[in-house]
Amino acid sequence: MYKGILHTHYLVVTLFLLIYVIKTILLLSNKNDTLTTFTKKVKVPEMIISALFLITGIYLTTQLPFGGKYDYLFWIKLVMVFASIPIAIIGFKKGNKILAALSLLLITGAFGLAESFHKKKGIAKEAGIVANDGGKSLYEAKCGLCHGADGKLGVSGAKDLSQTQLDAASIKDIILHGKNSMQPIAVSDEEAGTIAEYVQGNLKGH
Ligand code: HEC
């Protein structure tokens, strides 16, 4: 689903830009009649493309990782896209070349930012895979040193997690706040929950 929408988004954005570039070139080279004919011809496809652009864009925005914390690049991109729309409308209506060129600059700039943004997101997604293996790699990275991969290592008095009587909520609490000689572990609330579920489901009683 996510991948399909992402590809659709790329496709409609590319088509959108293509129409935009052609229109701007026609305007800049004084081919006003061709511009009028072209604008009329692509009117309906352009409406569909713009709608798909927005719908897929909104969907993808809701699917972002980072727990809802958007990259500042994302906001710049959004502002650029939305700023380019009125500038383009006025530019093409009045035949103002500077405005038309400016709006094209804004939208291609946003496209470039989107690219670097998605590259970053790709990295974040890879990190997400680590977090998506049910907490195993998180557990091993953050707890393995003392408790061992199977929970039984017992370094410097670390309790055997396969023998613990605690439930996931208490384990999460210990991860975040520590217990006696165990210091709090530097993980997010969400990560602590994932690790606790992992301990509960995979180590306890094994
Ligand atoms: C630096 C070593 C160290 C690390 C890292 C560490 N622990 Fe501990 N842990 C301990 C020690 C020591 C105890 C025993 C504390 C006590 O009860 O006095 C303990 C106790 C616990 C207990 C209590 C078990 C019981 O039945 O009372 C849980 C649960 C636990 N650790 C989970 C974790 C998890 C999950 C992580 C990783 C997020 C983690 N620990 C990381 C050292 C560590």
PDB file of C-alpha atoms and ligand atoms in Angstrom:
ATOM      1  CA  MET A   1       0.000   0.000   0.000  1.00  0.00           C
ATOM      2  CA  TYR A   2       2.648   2.522   1.116  1.00  0.00           C
ATOM      3  CA  LYS A   3       4.957   1.609  -1.772  1.00  0.00           C
ATOM      4  CA  GLY A   4       2.141   1.781  -4.337  1.00  0.00           C
ATOM      5  CA  ILE A   5       1.070   5.221  -3.129  1.00  0.00           C
ATOM      6  CA  LEU A   6       4.678   6.407  -3.053  1.00  0.00           C
ATOM      7  CA  HIS A   7       5.174   5.344  -6.672  1.00  0.00           C
ATOM      8  CA  THR A   8       1.896   6.957  -7.688  1.00  0.00           C
ATOM      9  CA  HIS A   9       3.021  10.127  -5.931  1.00  0.00           C
ATOM     10  CA  TYR A  10       6.335  10.131  -7.804  1.00  0.00           C
ATOM     11  CA  LEU A  11       4.546   9.546 -11.090  1.00  0.00           C
ATOM     12  CA  VAL A  12       1.959  12.308 -10.672  1.00  0.00           C
ATOM     13  CA  VAL A  13       4.565  14.760  -9.355  1.00  0.00           C
ATOM     14  CA  THR A  14       6.716  14.059 -12.415  1.00  0.00           C
ATOM     15  CA  LEU A  15       3.746  14.536 -14.780  1.00  0.00           C
ATOM     16  CA  PHE A  16       2.740  17.685 -12.893  1.00  0.00           C
ATOM     17  CA  LEU A  17       6.263  19.104 -13.254  1.00  0.00           C
ATOM     18  CA  LEU A  18       6.388  18.155 -16.933  1.00  0.00           C
ATOM     19  CA  ILE A  19       3.190  20.064 -17.718  1.00  0.00           C
ATOM     20  CA  TYR A  20       4.460  22.951 -15.629  1.00  0.00           C
ATOM     21  CA  VAL A  21       7.836  23.104 -17.386  1.00  0.00           C
ATOM     22  CA  ILE A  22       6.212  22.991 -20.845  1.00  0.00           C
ATOM     23  CA  LYS A  23       3.804  25.788 -19.913  1.00  0.00           C
ATOM     24  CA  THR A  24       6.573  27.962 -18.497  1.00  0.00           C
ATOM     25  CA  ILE A  25       8.785  27.428 -21.544  1.00  0.00           C
ATOM     26  CA  LEU A  26       5.881  28.351 -23.848  1.00  0.00           C
ATOM     27  CA  LEU A  27       5.197  31.488 -21.816  1.00  0.00           C
ATOM     28  CA  LEU A  28       8.845  32.510 -21.663  1.00  0.00           C
ATOM     29  CA  SER A  29       9.305  32.015 -25.401  1.00  0.00           C
ATOM     30  CA  ASN A  30       6.206  34.117 -26.232  1.00  0.00           C
ATOM     31  CA  LYS A  31       4.340  31.192 -27.791  1.00  0.00           C
ATOM     32  CA  ASN A  32       1.076  32.421 -26.354  1.00  0.00           C
ATOM     33  CA  ASP A  33      -1.230  30.707 -28.845  1.00  0.00           C
ATOM     34  CA  THR A  34       0.458  27.354 -28.324  1.00  0.00           C
ATOM     35  CA  LEU A  35       0.267  27.966 -24.584  1.00  0.00           C
ATOM     36  CA  THR A  36      -3.487  28.584 -24.762  1.00  0.00           C
ATOM     37  CA  THR A  37      -4.051  25.439 -26.848  1.00  0.00           C
ATOM     38  CA  PHE A  38      -1.811  23.359 -24.587  1.00  0.00           C
ATOM     39  CA  THR A  39      -3.457  24.677 -21.420  1.00  0.00           C
ATOM     40  CA  LYS A  40      -6.895  23.764 -22.804  1.00  0.00           C
ATOM     41  CA  LYS A  41      -5.771  20.286 -23.875  1.00  0.00           C
ATOM     42  CA  VAL A  42      -4.228  19.353 -20.542  1.00  0.00           C
ATOM     43  CA  LYS A  43      -6.909  20.984 -18.417  1.00  0.00           C
ATOM     44  CA  VAL A  44      -8.702  17.793 -17.354  1.00  0.00           C
ATOM     45  CA  PRO A  45      -5.595  15.581 -16.990  1.00  0.00           C
ATOM     46  CA  GLU A  46      -3.952  18.379 -15.038  1.00  0.00           C
ATOM     47  CA  MET A  47      -6.905  18.538 -12.649  1.00  0.00           C
ATOM     48  CA  ILE A  48      -6.727  14.781 -12.071  1.00  0.00           C
ATOM     49  CA  ILE A  49      -2.943  14.905 -11.651  1.00  0.00           C
ATOM     50  CA  SER A  50      -3.144  17.795  -9.175  1.00  0.00           C
ATOM     51  CA  ALA A  51      -5.810  16.006  -7.150  1.00  0.00           C
ATOM     52  CA  LEU A  52      -3.748  12.792  -7.062  1.00  0.00           C
ATOM     53  CA  PHE A  53      -0.662  14.858  -6.173  1.00  0.00           C
ATOM     54  CA  LEU A  54      -2.461  16.267  -3.137  1.00  0.00           C
ATOM     55  CA  ILE A  55      -4.199  13.062  -2.041  1.00  0.00           C
ATOM     56  CA  THR A  56      -1.064  10.899  -2.265  1.00  0.00           C
ATOM     57  CA  GLY A  57       0.989  13.687  -0.665  1.00  0.00           C
ATOM     58  CA  ILE A  58      -1.382  13.920   2.291  1.00  0.00           C
ATOM     59  CA  TYR A  59      -1.442  10.133   2.660  1.00  0.00           C
ATOM     60  CA  LEU A  60       2.360   9.921   2.637  1.00  0.00           C
ATOM     61  CA  THR A  61       2.588  12.731   5.181  1.00  0.00           C
ATOM     62  CA  THR A  62       0.452  10.709   7.584  1.00  0.00           C
ATOM     63  CA  GLN A  63       2.770   7.702   7.098  1.00  0.00           C
ATOM     64  CA  LEU A  64       6.006   9.444   8.026  1.00  0.00           C
ATOM     65  CA  PRO A  65       8.312   7.888  10.550  1.00  0.00           C
ATOM     66  CA  PHE A  66      10.021   9.978  13.272  1.00  0.00           C
ATOM     67  CA  GLY A  67       6.918   9.570  15.435  1.00  0.00           C
ATOM     68  CA  GLY A  68       5.264  12.591  13.834  1.00  0.00           C
ATOM     69  CA  LYS A  69       8.309  14.823  14.178  1.00  0.00           C
ATOM     70  CA  TYR A  70       8.802  16.140  10.684  1.00  0.00           C
ATOM     71  CA  ASP A  71      12.100  17.155   9.325  1.00  0.00           C
ATOM     72  CA  TYR A  72      12.468  20.943   8.805  1.00  0.00           C
ATOM     73  CA  LEU A  73      13.168  20.134   5.144  1.00  0.00           C
ATOM     74  CA  PHE A  74       9.671  18.741   4.966  1.00  0.00           C
ATOM     75  CA  TRP A  75       8.148  22.046   6.104  1.00  0.00           C
ATOM     76  CA  ILE A  76      10.276  24.057   3.676  1.00  0.00           C
ATOM     77  CA  LYS A  77       9.118  21.756   0.907  1.00  0.00           C
ATOM     78  CA  LEU A  78       5.488  22.157   1.884  1.00  0.00           C
ATOM     79  CA  VAL A  79       5.762  25.951   2.051  1.00  0.00           C
ATOM     80  CA  MET A  80       7.487  26.004  -1.341  1.00  0.00           C
ATOM     81  CA  VAL A  81       4.792  23.869  -2.959  1.00  0.00           C
ATOM     82  CA  PHE A  82       1.961  25.944  -1.515  1.00  0.00           C
ATOM     83  CA  ALA A  83       3.681  29.257  -2.256  1.00  0.00           C
ATOM     84  CA  SER A  84       4.261  28.255  -5.865  1.00  0.00           C
ATOM     85  CA  ILE A  85       0.549  27.650  -6.542  1.00  0.00           C
ATOM     86  CA  PRO A  86      -0.807  31.239  -6.198  1.00  0.00           C
ATOM     87  CA  ILE A  87       2.348  32.631  -7.823  1.00  0.00           C
ATOM     88  CA  ALA A  88       1.819  30.287 -10.775  1.00  0.00           C
ATOM     89  CA  ILE A  89      -1.882  31.153 -11.084  1.00  0.00           C
ATOM     90  CA  ILE A  90      -1.186  34.893 -11.106  1.00  0.00           C
ATOM     91  CA  GLY A  91       1.900  34.481 -13.301  1.00  0.00           C
ATOM     92  CA  PHE A  92       0.066  32.539 -16.003  1.00  0.00           C
ATOM     93  CA  LYS A  93      -3.090  34.646 -15.847  1.00  0.00           C
ATOM     94  CA  LYS A  94      -1.220  37.897 -16.273  1.00  0.00           C
ATOM     95  CA  GLY A  95       1.388  36.396 -18.575  1.00  0.00           C
ATOM     96  CA  ASN A  96       4.014  37.574 -16.103  1.00  0.00           C
ATOM     97  CA  LYS A  97       7.209  35.728 -17.013  1.00  0.00           C
ATOM     98  CA  ILE A  98       9.061  36.534 -13.827  1.00  0.00           C
ATOM     99  CA  LEU A  99       6.304  35.142 -11.631  1.00  0.00           C
ATOM    100  CA  ALA A 100       5.908  32.049 -13.819  1.00  0.00           C
ATOM    101  CA  ALA A 101       9.654  31.396 -13.710  1.00  0.00           C
ATOM    102  CA  LEU A 102       9.712  31.999  -9.959  1.00  0.00           C
ATOM    103  CA  SER A 103       6.932  29.517  -9.326  1.00  0.00           C
ATOM    104  CA  LEU A 104       8.682  26.923 -11.481  1.00  0.00           C
ATOM    105  CA  LEU A 105      11.855  27.534  -9.508  1.00  0.00           C
ATOM    106  CA  LEU A 106       9.965  27.041  -6.246  1.00  0.00           C
ATOM    107  CA  ILE A 107       8.289  23.840  -7.334  1.00  0.00           C
ATOM    108  CA  THR A 108      11.451  22.286  -8.783  1.00  0.00           C
ATOM    109  CA  GLY A 109      13.302  23.361  -5.633  1.00  0.00           C
ATOM    110  CA  ALA A 110      10.651  21.586  -3.577  1.00  0.00           C
ATOM    111  CA  PHE A 111      11.085  18.538  -5.813  1.00  0.00           C
ATOM    112  CA  GLY A 112      14.835  18.556  -5.115  1.00  0.00           C
ATOM    113  CA  LEU A 113      14.207  18.883  -1.387  1.00  0.00           C
ATOM    114  CA  ALA A 114      11.678  16.069  -1.548  1.00  0.00           C
ATOM    115  CA  GLU A 115      14.353  13.885  -3.091  1.00  0.00           C
ATOM    116  CA  SER A 116      16.886  14.546  -0.343  1.00  0.00           C
ATOM    117  CA  PHE A 117      14.077  14.182   2.176  1.00  0.00           C
ATOM    118  CA  HIS A 118      13.135  10.738   0.896  1.00  0.00           C
ATOM    119  CA  LYS A 119      16.764   9.681   0.930  1.00  0.00           C
ATOM    120  CA  LYS A 120      16.913  10.620   4.600  1.00  0.00           C
ATOM    121  CA  LYS A 121      13.644   8.842   5.169  1.00  0.00           C
ATOM    122  CA  GLY A 122      15.106   5.741   3.545  1.00  0.00           C
ATOM    123  CA  ILE A 123      17.800   5.748   6.209  1.00  0.00           C
ATOM    124  CA  ALA A 124      15.187   6.267   8.903  1.00  0.00           C
ATOM    125  CA  LYS A 125      13.272   3.327   7.455  1.00  0.00           C
ATOM    126  CA  GLU A 126      16.309   1.113   7.721  1.00  0.00           C
ATOM    127  CA  ALA A 127      16.596   2.114  11.359  1.00  0.00           C
ATOM    128  CA  GLY A 128      12.899   1.259  11.553  1.00  0.00           C
ATOM    129  CA  ILE A 129      13.629  -2.298  10.464  1.00  0.00           C
ATOM    130  CA  VAL A 130      15.888  -2.636  13.487  1.00  0.00           C
ATOM    131  CA  ALA A 131      13.005  -1.484  15.656  1.00  0.00           C
ATOM    132  CA  ASN A 132      10.603  -3.740  13.762  1.00  0.00           C
ATOM    133  CA  ASP A 133      12.147  -7.118  14.520  1.00  0.00           C
ATOM    134  CA  GLY A 134       9.977  -7.345  17.603  1.00  0.00           C
ATOM    135  CA  GLY A 135      12.525  -5.594  19.826  1.00  0.00           C
ATOM    136  CA  LYS A 136      15.189  -8.320  19.444  1.00  0.00           C
ATOM    137  CA  SER A 137      18.007  -6.095  18.155  1.00  0.00           C
ATOM    138  CA  LEU A 138      17.000  -3.280  20.499  1.00  0.00           C
ATOM    139  CA  TYR A 139      17.111  -5.697  23.419  1.00  0.00           C
ATOM    140  CA  GLU A 140      20.456  -7.110  22.367  1.00  0.00           C
ATOM    141  CA  ALA A 141      21.947  -3.640  21.894  1.00  0.00           C
ATOM    142  CA  LYS A 142      20.646  -2.112  25.109  1.00  0.00           C
ATOM    143  CA  CYS A 143      20.372  -5.039  27.520  1.00  0.00           C
ATOM    144  CA  GLY A 144      22.510  -7.836  26.114  1.00  0.00           C
ATOM    145  CA  LEU A 145      25.710  -6.579  27.701  1.00  0.00           C
ATOM    146  CA  CYS A 146      24.471  -7.375  31.207  1.00  0.00           C
ATOM    147  CA  HIS A 147      21.562  -9.758  30.684  1.00  0.00           C
ATOM    148  CA  GLY A 148      22.824 -11.640  27.625  1.00  0.00           C
ATOM    149  CA  ALA A 149      20.896 -12.496  24.448  1.00  0.00           C
ATOM    150  CA  ASP A 150      18.926 -15.166  26.322  1.00  0.00           C
ATOM    151  CA  GLY A 151      18.501 -13.061  29.484  1.00  0.00           C
ATOM    152  CA  LYS A 152      20.584 -15.449  31.598  1.00  0.00           C
ATOM    153  CA  LEU A 153      24.044 -13.860  31.457  1.00  0.00           C
ATOM    154  CA  GLY A 154      23.846 -12.197  34.847  1.00  0.00           C
ATOM    155  CA  VAL A 155      26.760  -9.771  34.558  1.00  0.00           C
ATOM    156  CA  SER A 156      27.353  -7.867  37.815  1.00  0.00           C
ATOM    157  CA  GLY A 157      24.213  -9.213  39.407  1.00  0.00           C
ATOM    158  CA  ALA A 158      21.879  -8.609  36.479  1.00  0.00           C
ATOM    159  CA  LYS A 159      18.755 -10.652  37.168  1.00  0.00           C
ATOM    160  CA  ASP A 160      18.008 -13.672  34.986  1.00  0.00           C
ATOM    161  CA  LEU A 161      15.230 -12.375  32.761  1.00  0.00           C
ATOM    162  CA  SER A 162      14.068 -15.874  31.843  1.00  0.00           C
ATOM    163  CA  GLN A 163      13.171 -16.327  35.518  1.00  0.00           C
ATOM    164  CA  THR A 164      11.585 -12.944  36.154  1.00  0.00           C
ATOM    165  CA  GLN A 165       8.078 -12.837  37.618  1.00  0.00           C
ATOM    166  CA  LEU A 166       7.478  -9.312  36.343  1.00  0.00           C
ATOM    167  CA  ASP A 167       4.929  -8.408  33.692  1.00  0.00           C
ATOM    168  CA  ALA A 168       5.651  -6.252  30.638  1.00  0.00           C
ATOM    169  CA  ALA A 169       4.469  -3.053  32.347  1.00  0.00           C
ATOM    170  CA  SER A 170       6.852  -3.531  35.287  1.00  0.00           C
ATOM    171  CA  ILE A 171       9.717  -4.446  32.958  1.00  0.00           C
ATOM    172  CA  LYS A 172       9.083  -1.276  30.973  1.00  0.00           C
ATOM    173  CA  ASP A 173       9.120   0.686  34.193  1.00  0.00           C
ATOM    174  CA  ILE A 174      12.479  -0.826  35.195  1.00  0.00           C
ATOM    175  CA  ILE A 175      13.956  -0.046  31.761  1.00  0.00           C
ATOM    176  CA  LEU A 176      12.925   3.597  32.059  1.00  0.00           C
ATOM    177  CA  HIS A 177      13.563   4.155  35.751  1.00  0.00           C
ATOM    178  CA  GLY A 178      16.054   1.476  36.772  1.00  0.00           C
ATOM    179  CA  LYS A 179      15.915  -0.820  39.775  1.00  0.00           C
ATOM    180  CA  ASN A 180      18.402  -0.919  42.637  1.00  0.00           C
ATOM    181  CA  SER A 181      21.808  -1.437  40.981  1.00  0.00           C
ATOM    182  CA  MET A 182      20.388  -1.279  37.427  1.00  0.00           C
ATOM    183  CA  GLN A 183      20.534   2.235  36.052  1.00  0.00           C
ATOM    184  CA  PRO A 184      17.736   3.569  33.811  1.00  0.00           C
ATOM    185  CA  ILE A 185      18.403   2.688  30.171  1.00  0.00           C
ATOM    186  CA  ALA A 186      18.512   5.498  27.591  1.00  0.00           C
ATOM    187  CA  VAL A 187      15.631   4.502  25.302  1.00  0.00           C
ATOM    188  CA  SER A 188      12.378   6.196  24.350  1.00  0.00           C
ATOM    189  CA  ASP A 189       9.120   5.300  26.047  1.00  0.00           C
ATOM    190  CA  GLU A 190       8.045   3.462  22.896  1.00  0.00           C
ATOM    191  CA  GLU A 191      11.306   1.535  22.641  1.00  0.00           C
ATOM    192  CA  ALA A 192      11.050   0.548  26.299  1.00  0.00           C
ATOM    193  CA  GLY A 193       7.589  -0.848  25.579  1.00  0.00           C
ATOM    194  CA  THR A 194       8.871  -2.820  22.582  1.00  0.00           C
ATOM    195  CA  ILE A 195      11.772  -4.260  24.584  1.00  0.00           C
ATOM    196  CA  ALA A 196       9.486  -5.136  27.493  1.00  0.00           C
ATOM    197  CA  GLU A 197       7.167  -7.039  25.146  1.00  0.00           C
ATOM    198  CA  TYR A 198      10.168  -8.828  23.705  1.00  0.00           C
ATOM    199  CA  VAL A 199      11.422  -9.880  27.157  1.00  0.00           C
ATOM    200  CA  GLN A 200       7.919 -10.944  28.143  1.00  0.00           C
ATOM    201  CA  GLY A 201       7.264 -12.925  24.986  1.00  0.00           C
ATOM    202  CA  ASN A 202      10.660 -14.378  24.126  1.00  0.00           C
ATOM    203  CA  LEU A 203      12.847 -14.622  27.215  1.00  0.00           C
ATOM    204  CA  LYS A 204      10.562 -15.059  30.191  1.00  0.00           C
ATOM    205  CA  GLY A 205      10.045 -18.747  30.890  1.00  0.00           C
ATOM    206  CA  HIS A 206      12.487 -19.868  28.173  1.00  0.00           C
TER     207      HIS A 206
HETATM  208  C1  HEC B   1      24.644  -2.270  33.038  1.00  0.00           C
HETATM  209  C2  HEC B   1      23.997  -3.554  33.206  1.00  0.00           C
HETATM  210  C3  HEC B   1      22.531  -3.663  32.857  1.00  0.00           C
HETATM  211  C4  HEC B   1      21.930  -3.291  31.701  1.00  0.00           C
HETATM  212  C5  HEC B   1      22.548  -2.666  30.455  1.00  0.00           C
HETATM  213  C6  HEC B   1      20.541  -3.668  31.847  1.00  0.00           C
HETATM  214  N1  HEC B   1      20.316  -4.223  33.063  1.00  0.00           N
HETATM  215 FE1  HEC B   1      18.591  -4.953  33.758  1.00  0.00          FE
HETATM  216  N2  HEC B   1      19.428  -5.369  35.520  1.00  0.00           N
HETATM  217  C7  HEC B   1      20.749  -5.168  35.841  1.00  0.00           C
HETATM  218  C8  HEC B   1      20.972  -5.479  37.232  1.00  0.00           C
HETATM  219  C9  HEC B   1      22.270  -5.381  37.943  1.00  0.00           C
HETATM  220  C10 HEC B   1      19.725  -5.901  37.748  1.00  0.00           C
HETATM  221  C11 HEC B   1      19.411  -6.329  39.149  1.00  0.00           C
HETATM  222  C12 HEC B   1      18.797  -5.127  39.852  1.00  0.00           C
HETATM  223  C13 HEC B   1      18.290  -5.527  41.228  1.00  0.00           C
HETATM  224  O1  HEC B   1      17.211  -6.086  41.281  1.00  0.00           O
HETATM  225  O2  HEC B   1      18.994  -5.231  42.167  1.00  0.00           O
HETATM  226  C14 HEC B   1      18.787  -5.803  36.645  1.00  0.00           C
HETATM  227  C15 HEC B   1      17.458  -6.128  36.749  1.00  0.00           C
HETATM  228  C16 HEC B   1      16.569  -6.097  35.723  1.00  0.00           C
HETATM  229  C17 HEC B   1      15.190  -6.498  35.825  1.00  0.00           C
HETATM  230  C18 HEC B   1      14.479  -6.969  37.078  1.00  0.00           C
HETATM  231  C19 HEC B   1      14.270  -8.438  36.987  1.00  0.00           C
HETATM  232  C20 HEC B   1      13.542  -8.984  38.213  1.00  0.00           C
HETATM  233  O3  HEC B   1      12.922 -10.023  38.047  1.00  0.00           O
HETATM  234  O4  HEC B   1      13.609  -8.348  39.266  1.00  0.00           O
HETATM  235  C21 HEC B   1      14.646  -6.351  34.603  1.00  0.00           C
HETATM  236  C22 HEC B   1      13.221  -6.655  34.173  1.00  0.00           C
HETATM  237  C23 HEC B   1      15.691  -5.851  33.721  1.00  0.00           C
HETATM  238  N3  HEC B   1      16.850  -5.714  34.426  1.00  0.00           N
HETATM  239  C24 HEC B   1      15.527  -5.595  32.391  1.00  0.00           C
HETATM  240  C25 HEC B   1      16.464  -4.961  31.622  1.00  0.00           C
HETATM  241  C26 HEC B   1      16.254  -4.592  30.256  1.00  0.00           C
HETATM  242  C27 HEC B   1      14.989  -4.889  29.485  1.00  0.00           C
HETATM  243  C28 HEC B   1      17.363  -3.957  29.844  1.00  0.00           C
HETATM  244  C29 HEC B   1      17.592  -3.283  28.515  1.00  0.00           C
HETATM  245  C30 HEC B   1      16.672  -2.263  28.135  1.00  0.00           C
HETATM  246  C31 HEC B   1      18.303  -3.976  30.926  1.00  0.00           C
HETATM  247  N4  HEC B   1      17.731  -4.600  31.986  1.00  0.00           N
HETATM  248  C32 HEC B   1      19.590  -3.486  30.858  1.00  0.00           C
HETATM  249  C33 HEC B   1      21.726  -4.725  34.986  1.00  0.00           C
HETATM  250  C34 HEC B   1      21.523  -4.244  33.710  1.00  0.00           C
END
